[in-house]
């Protein structure tokens, strides 16, 4: 593995969520294409999309997979059996992003979103404080870093806002908050 960080830590869960018989996948906000390359080992046709020309250039230089430079919300894309997104939806309109992913997903397809949210409640802050030593030690031991040029933005939505909005847009979505300051949404589109 070329690098590890708190986003890459979620990759095994994402790969486990790929549905059996999946033939097409989309990685929204693919960055340098690391997850696209991993998905390509289990899905015949994988596309990565990213708005950053620098990230798409890095991705294309590292593999022959399909990478689209553009805005996910408006790009001309197909339909997919699996869609994932890691640390991206806080860079765009959250509702628009989830709605677009839901609409691009084939019936019976799976969606996994890993994201960041801001601490807004006493419970949020207590969780962050309690897990801070684990996060720091893990990042230090794993020598956490990512690709150069990765855009960074602080999340505006709270964990509660993410959870309630996702539940409204994706009925039956599974929401989890993870120790390494990420949450995940897992959803299966009805057939």
PDB file of C-alpha atoms in Angstrom:
ATOM      1  CA  UNK A   1       0.000   0.000   0.000  1.00  0.00           C
ATOM      2  CA  UNK A   2       1.513   3.350  -0.991  1.00  0.00           C
ATOM      3  CA  UNK A   3       0.165   5.263   2.027  1.00  0.00           C
ATOM      4  CA  UNK A   4      -2.296   5.082   4.910  1.00  0.00           C
ATOM      5  CA  UNK A   5      -4.580   7.673   6.479  1.00  0.00           C
ATOM      6  CA  UNK A   6      -7.953   7.819   8.212  1.00  0.00           C
ATOM      7  CA  UNK A   7      -9.699   7.706   4.824  1.00  0.00           C
ATOM      8  CA  UNK A   8      -7.737   4.684   3.603  1.00  0.00           C
ATOM      9  CA  UNK A   9      -8.628   2.966   6.900  1.00  0.00           C
ATOM     10  CA  UNK A  10     -12.224   2.676   5.611  1.00  0.00           C
ATOM     11  CA  UNK A  11     -11.262   1.030   2.282  1.00  0.00           C
ATOM     12  CA  UNK A  12     -11.632  -2.585   3.537  1.00  0.00           C
ATOM     13  CA  UNK A  13     -15.222  -1.863   4.656  1.00  0.00           C
ATOM     14  CA  UNK A  14     -15.983  -0.270   1.292  1.00  0.00           C
ATOM     15  CA  UNK A  15     -14.614  -3.261  -0.608  1.00  0.00           C
ATOM     16  CA  UNK A  16     -16.691  -5.636   1.557  1.00  0.00           C
ATOM     17  CA  UNK A  17     -19.822  -3.657   0.632  1.00  0.00           C
ATOM     18  CA  UNK A  18     -19.447  -4.291  -3.111  1.00  0.00           C
ATOM     19  CA  UNK A  19     -22.504  -6.392  -4.037  1.00  0.00           C
ATOM     20  CA  UNK A  20     -22.095  -9.851  -5.557  1.00  0.00           C
ATOM     21  CA  UNK A  21     -22.259  -9.706  -9.329  1.00  0.00           C
ATOM     22  CA  UNK A  22     -21.307  -6.032  -9.407  1.00  0.00           C
ATOM     23  CA  UNK A  23     -20.087  -5.059 -12.872  1.00  0.00           C
ATOM     24  CA  UNK A  24     -19.848  -1.240 -12.661  1.00  0.00           C
ATOM     25  CA  UNK A  25     -18.595   1.043  -9.898  1.00  0.00           C
ATOM     26  CA  UNK A  26     -18.067   4.770  -9.414  1.00  0.00           C
ATOM     27  CA  UNK A  27     -15.738   6.438  -6.917  1.00  0.00           C
ATOM     28  CA  UNK A  28     -16.855  10.038  -6.343  1.00  0.00           C
ATOM     29  CA  UNK A  29     -13.956  12.305  -5.395  1.00  0.00           C
ATOM     30  CA  UNK A  30     -11.420   9.658  -6.381  1.00  0.00           C
ATOM     31  CA  UNK A  31      -8.332  11.755  -5.666  1.00  0.00           C
ATOM     32  CA  UNK A  32      -5.219   9.931  -6.855  1.00  0.00           C
ATOM     33  CA  UNK A  33      -7.287   6.814  -7.673  1.00  0.00           C
ATOM     34  CA  UNK A  34      -6.098   4.537  -4.863  1.00  0.00           C
ATOM     35  CA  UNK A  35      -9.611   3.227  -4.131  1.00  0.00           C
ATOM     36  CA  UNK A  36     -10.391   2.944  -7.862  1.00  0.00           C
ATOM     37  CA  UNK A  37      -7.350   0.696  -8.262  1.00  0.00           C
ATOM     38  CA  UNK A  38      -8.511  -1.469  -5.328  1.00  0.00           C
ATOM     39  CA  UNK A  39     -12.072  -1.661  -6.687  1.00  0.00           C
ATOM     40  CA  UNK A  40     -10.742  -2.668 -10.122  1.00  0.00           C
ATOM     41  CA  UNK A  41      -9.494  -5.912  -8.576  1.00  0.00           C
ATOM     42  CA  UNK A  42     -13.111  -6.951  -7.827  1.00  0.00           C
ATOM     43  CA  UNK A  43     -15.277  -4.952 -10.275  1.00  0.00           C
ATOM     44  CA  UNK A  44     -14.831  -5.251 -14.081  1.00  0.00           C
ATOM     45  CA  UNK A  45     -15.552  -1.574 -14.887  1.00  0.00           C
ATOM     46  CA  UNK A  46     -14.610   1.186 -12.444  1.00  0.00           C
ATOM     47  CA  UNK A  47     -14.761   4.934 -12.994  1.00  0.00           C
ATOM     48  CA  UNK A  48     -13.281   7.604 -10.766  1.00  0.00           C
ATOM     49  CA  UNK A  49     -14.404  11.229 -10.905  1.00  0.00           C
ATOM     50  CA  UNK A  50     -12.724  14.218  -9.308  1.00  0.00           C
ATOM     51  CA  UNK A  51     -12.948  17.967  -9.768  1.00  0.00           C
ATOM     52  CA  UNK A  52      -9.234  18.529  -9.191  1.00  0.00           C
ATOM     53  CA  UNK A  53      -7.133  18.446 -12.390  1.00  0.00           C
ATOM     54  CA  UNK A  54      -4.045  17.716 -10.267  1.00  0.00           C
ATOM     55  CA  UNK A  55      -5.668  14.692  -8.592  1.00  0.00           C
ATOM     56  CA  UNK A  56      -7.002  13.291 -11.883  1.00  0.00           C
ATOM     57  CA  UNK A  57      -3.563  13.709 -13.478  1.00  0.00           C
ATOM     58  CA  UNK A  58      -2.010  11.755 -10.580  1.00  0.00           C
ATOM     59  CA  UNK A  59      -4.678   9.050 -10.877  1.00  0.00           C
ATOM     60  CA  UNK A  60      -4.155   8.685 -14.624  1.00  0.00           C
ATOM     61  CA  UNK A  61      -0.384   8.478 -14.171  1.00  0.00           C
ATOM     62  CA  UNK A  62      -0.790   5.588 -11.716  1.00  0.00           C
ATOM     63  CA  UNK A  63      -3.195   3.357 -13.653  1.00  0.00           C
ATOM     64  CA  UNK A  64      -5.071   2.791 -16.870  1.00  0.00           C
ATOM     65  CA  UNK A  65      -8.469   2.886 -15.143  1.00  0.00           C
ATOM     66  CA  UNK A  66     -11.136   5.352 -16.287  1.00  0.00           C
ATOM     67  CA  UNK A  67     -10.908   8.787 -14.651  1.00  0.00           C
ATOM     68  CA  UNK A  68     -13.191  11.728 -15.334  1.00  0.00           C
ATOM     69  CA  UNK A  69     -12.170  15.281 -14.489  1.00  0.00           C
ATOM     70  CA  UNK A  70     -15.300  17.213 -13.639  1.00  0.00           C
ATOM     71  CA  UNK A  71     -18.051  18.176 -11.272  1.00  0.00           C
ATOM     72  CA  UNK A  72     -19.844  15.053 -10.074  1.00  0.00           C
ATOM     73  CA  UNK A  73     -23.118  16.929  -9.698  1.00  0.00           C
ATOM     74  CA  UNK A  74     -23.266  17.886 -13.388  1.00  0.00           C
ATOM     75  CA  UNK A  75     -20.986  15.440 -15.241  1.00  0.00           C
ATOM     76  CA  UNK A  76     -22.432  13.108 -17.856  1.00  0.00           C
ATOM     77  CA  UNK A  77     -22.183   9.745 -16.097  1.00  0.00           C
ATOM     78  CA  UNK A  78     -23.836   6.358 -16.536  1.00  0.00           C
ATOM     79  CA  UNK A  79     -25.571   4.073 -14.067  1.00  0.00           C
ATOM     80  CA  UNK A  80     -23.658   1.945 -11.577  1.00  0.00           C
ATOM     81  CA  UNK A  81     -24.069  -1.162  -9.435  1.00  0.00           C
ATOM     82  CA  UNK A  82     -21.851   0.342  -6.720  1.00  0.00           C
ATOM     83  CA  UNK A  83     -21.051   3.937  -5.813  1.00  0.00           C
ATOM     84  CA  UNK A  84     -18.675   5.068  -3.112  1.00  0.00           C
ATOM     85  CA  UNK A  85     -17.287   8.351  -1.906  1.00  0.00           C
ATOM     86  CA  UNK A  86     -14.639   8.994   0.729  1.00  0.00           C
ATOM     87  CA  UNK A  87     -14.136  12.393   2.394  1.00  0.00           C
ATOM     88  CA  UNK A  88     -15.802  14.204  -0.501  1.00  0.00           C
ATOM     89  CA  UNK A  89     -19.435  15.043   0.224  1.00  0.00           C
ATOM     90  CA  UNK A  90     -18.534  17.854   2.641  1.00  0.00           C
ATOM     91  CA  UNK A  91     -16.926  19.653  -0.340  1.00  0.00           C
ATOM     92  CA  UNK A  92     -20.275  19.869  -2.192  1.00  0.00           C
ATOM     93  CA  UNK A  93     -23.959  20.300  -1.407  1.00  0.00           C
ATOM     94  CA  UNK A  94     -24.662  17.225   0.735  1.00  0.00           C
ATOM     95  CA  UNK A  95     -28.294  16.752  -0.276  1.00  0.00           C
ATOM     96  CA  UNK A  96     -27.511  17.224  -3.958  1.00  0.00           C
ATOM     97  CA  UNK A  97     -24.626  14.732  -3.735  1.00  0.00           C
ATOM     98  CA  UNK A  98     -26.667  12.004  -2.011  1.00  0.00           C
ATOM     99  CA  UNK A  99     -29.574  12.549  -4.393  1.00  0.00           C
ATOM    100  CA  UNK A 100     -27.273  12.310  -7.428  1.00  0.00           C
ATOM    101  CA  UNK A 101     -25.628   9.130  -6.102  1.00  0.00           C
ATOM    102  CA  UNK A 102     -29.043   7.621  -5.365  1.00  0.00           C
ATOM    103  CA  UNK A 103     -30.227   8.473  -8.897  1.00  0.00           C
ATOM    104  CA  UNK A 104     -27.104   7.040 -10.599  1.00  0.00           C
ATOM    105  CA  UNK A 105     -27.350   3.769  -8.671  1.00  0.00           C
ATOM    106  CA  UNK A 106     -28.915   0.793 -10.431  1.00  0.00           C
ATOM    107  CA  UNK A 107     -31.813  -0.946  -8.631  1.00  0.00           C
ATOM    108  CA  UNK A 108     -30.334  -3.381  -6.105  1.00  0.00           C
ATOM    109  CA  UNK A 109     -27.042  -1.461  -6.139  1.00  0.00           C
ATOM    110  CA  UNK A 110     -25.081  -0.405  -3.068  1.00  0.00           C
ATOM    111  CA  UNK A 111     -23.879   3.011  -1.928  1.00  0.00           C
ATOM    112  CA  UNK A 112     -21.163   3.701   0.653  1.00  0.00           C
ATOM    113  CA  UNK A 113     -20.277   7.220   1.749  1.00  0.00           C
ATOM    114  CA  UNK A 114     -17.463   7.881   4.209  1.00  0.00           C
ATOM    115  CA  UNK A 115     -17.405  11.449   5.398  1.00  0.00           C
ATOM    116  CA  UNK A 116     -16.418  14.048   7.904  1.00  0.00           C
ATOM    117  CA  UNK A 117     -18.756  16.060  10.107  1.00  0.00           C
ATOM    118  CA  UNK A 118     -18.279  18.707  12.739  1.00  0.00           C
ATOM    119  CA  UNK A 119     -18.691  18.271  16.452  1.00  0.00           C
ATOM    120  CA  UNK A 120     -21.827  20.158  17.513  1.00  0.00           C
ATOM    121  CA  UNK A 121     -23.179  18.457  20.647  1.00  0.00           C
ATOM    122  CA  UNK A 122     -21.778  17.526  24.040  1.00  0.00           C
ATOM    123  CA  UNK A 123     -21.833  13.882  22.926  1.00  0.00           C
ATOM    124  CA  UNK A 124     -19.880  14.741  19.767  1.00  0.00           C
ATOM    125  CA  UNK A 125     -17.223  16.595  21.740  1.00  0.00           C
ATOM    126  CA  UNK A 126     -17.015  13.865  24.396  1.00  0.00           C
ATOM    127  CA  UNK A 127     -16.514  11.239  21.680  1.00  0.00           C
ATOM    128  CA  UNK A 128     -13.804  13.300  19.978  1.00  0.00           C
ATOM    129  CA  UNK A 129     -11.977  13.953  23.248  1.00  0.00           C
ATOM    130  CA  UNK A 130     -12.240  10.317  24.373  1.00  0.00           C
ATOM    131  CA  UNK A 131     -10.903   8.976  21.076  1.00  0.00           C
ATOM    132  CA  UNK A 132      -8.201  11.629  20.541  1.00  0.00           C
ATOM    133  CA  UNK A 133      -5.391   9.508  22.059  1.00  0.00           C
ATOM    134  CA  UNK A 134      -6.358   6.510  19.895  1.00  0.00           C
ATOM    135  CA  UNK A 135      -6.462   8.688  16.780  1.00  0.00           C
ATOM    136  CA  UNK A 136      -3.085  10.295  17.544  1.00  0.00           C
ATOM    137  CA  UNK A 137      -1.329   7.001  18.326  1.00  0.00           C
ATOM    138  CA  UNK A 138      -2.826   5.238  15.297  1.00  0.00           C
ATOM    139  CA  UNK A 139      -1.844   8.062  12.949  1.00  0.00           C
ATOM    140  CA  UNK A 140       1.678   8.155  14.389  1.00  0.00           C
ATOM    141  CA  UNK A 141       2.221   4.379  14.259  1.00  0.00           C
ATOM    142  CA  UNK A 142       0.791   4.112  10.740  1.00  0.00           C
ATOM    143  CA  UNK A 143       2.719   7.217   9.595  1.00  0.00           C
ATOM    144  CA  UNK A 144      -0.506   8.703   8.269  1.00  0.00           C
ATOM    145  CA  UNK A 145      -0.260  10.806   5.140  1.00  0.00           C
ATOM    146  CA  UNK A 146      -1.975  11.132   1.821  1.00  0.00           C
ATOM    147  CA  UNK A 147      -1.215  12.204  -1.713  1.00  0.00           C
ATOM    148  CA  UNK A 148       0.148  15.701  -2.293  1.00  0.00           C
ATOM    149  CA  UNK A 149      -2.393  18.218  -3.526  1.00  0.00           C
ATOM    150  CA  UNK A 150      -5.454  16.665  -1.891  1.00  0.00           C
ATOM    151  CA  UNK A 151      -7.986  19.473  -1.290  1.00  0.00           C
ATOM    152  CA  UNK A 152      -8.874  20.024   2.377  1.00  0.00           C
ATOM    153  CA  UNK A 153     -12.053  21.638   3.727  1.00  0.00           C
ATOM    154  CA  UNK A 154     -13.605  21.678   7.194  1.00  0.00           C
ATOM    155  CA  UNK A 155     -17.067  20.078   7.308  1.00  0.00           C
ATOM    156  CA  UNK A 156     -20.040  22.374   7.928  1.00  0.00           C
ATOM    157  CA  UNK A 157     -22.676  19.756   8.800  1.00  0.00           C
ATOM    158  CA  UNK A 158     -22.867  18.149  12.232  1.00  0.00           C
ATOM    159  CA  UNK A 159     -23.041  14.394  12.728  1.00  0.00           C
ATOM    160  CA  UNK A 160     -26.734  14.719  13.627  1.00  0.00           C
ATOM    161  CA  UNK A 161     -27.461  16.760  10.467  1.00  0.00           C
ATOM    162  CA  UNK A 162     -25.688  14.151   8.338  1.00  0.00           C
ATOM    163  CA  UNK A 163     -27.606  11.298   9.970  1.00  0.00           C
ATOM    164  CA  UNK A 164     -31.054  12.904   9.701  1.00  0.00           C
ATOM    165  CA  UNK A 165     -30.562  14.171   6.145  1.00  0.00           C
ATOM    166  CA  UNK A 166     -29.267  10.794   4.975  1.00  0.00           C
ATOM    167  CA  UNK A 167     -32.221   9.003   6.619  1.00  0.00           C
ATOM    168  CA  UNK A 168     -34.641  11.288   4.790  1.00  0.00           C
ATOM    169  CA  UNK A 169     -32.988  10.874   1.376  1.00  0.00           C
ATOM    170  CA  UNK A 170     -32.008   7.205   1.676  1.00  0.00           C
ATOM    171  CA  UNK A 171     -34.722   5.322   3.596  1.00  0.00           C
ATOM    172  CA  UNK A 172     -33.182   2.472   5.563  1.00  0.00           C
ATOM    173  CA  UNK A 173     -29.620   3.860   5.366  1.00  0.00           C
ATOM    174  CA  UNK A 174     -27.183   2.502   7.950  1.00  0.00           C
ATOM    175  CA  UNK A 175     -25.242   5.282   9.696  1.00  0.00           C
ATOM    176  CA  UNK A 176     -22.116   4.615  11.774  1.00  0.00           C
ATOM    177  CA  UNK A 177     -19.691   6.961  13.476  1.00  0.00           C
ATOM    178  CA  UNK A 178     -16.125   5.628  13.466  1.00  0.00           C
ATOM    179  CA  UNK A 179     -13.303   6.136  15.955  1.00  0.00           C
ATOM    180  CA  UNK A 180     -10.950   7.764  13.441  1.00  0.00           C
ATOM    181  CA  UNK A 181     -13.185  10.833  13.033  1.00  0.00           C
ATOM    182  CA  UNK A 182     -15.258   9.567  10.141  1.00  0.00           C
ATOM    183  CA  UNK A 183     -18.830   8.439   9.672  1.00  0.00           C
ATOM    184  CA  UNK A 184     -20.166   6.004   7.110  1.00  0.00           C
ATOM    185  CA  UNK A 185     -23.474   5.680   5.311  1.00  0.00           C
ATOM    186  CA  UNK A 186     -24.311   2.325   3.739  1.00  0.00           C
ATOM    187  CA  UNK A 187     -27.440   1.933   1.633  1.00  0.00           C
ATOM    188  CA  UNK A 188     -28.906  -0.577  -0.757  1.00  0.00           C
ATOM    189  CA  UNK A 189     -31.252   0.748  -3.456  1.00  0.00           C
ATOM    190  CA  UNK A 190     -34.496  -1.229  -3.618  1.00  0.00           C
ATOM    191  CA  UNK A 191     -34.767  -3.541  -6.632  1.00  0.00           C
TER     192      UNK A 191
END
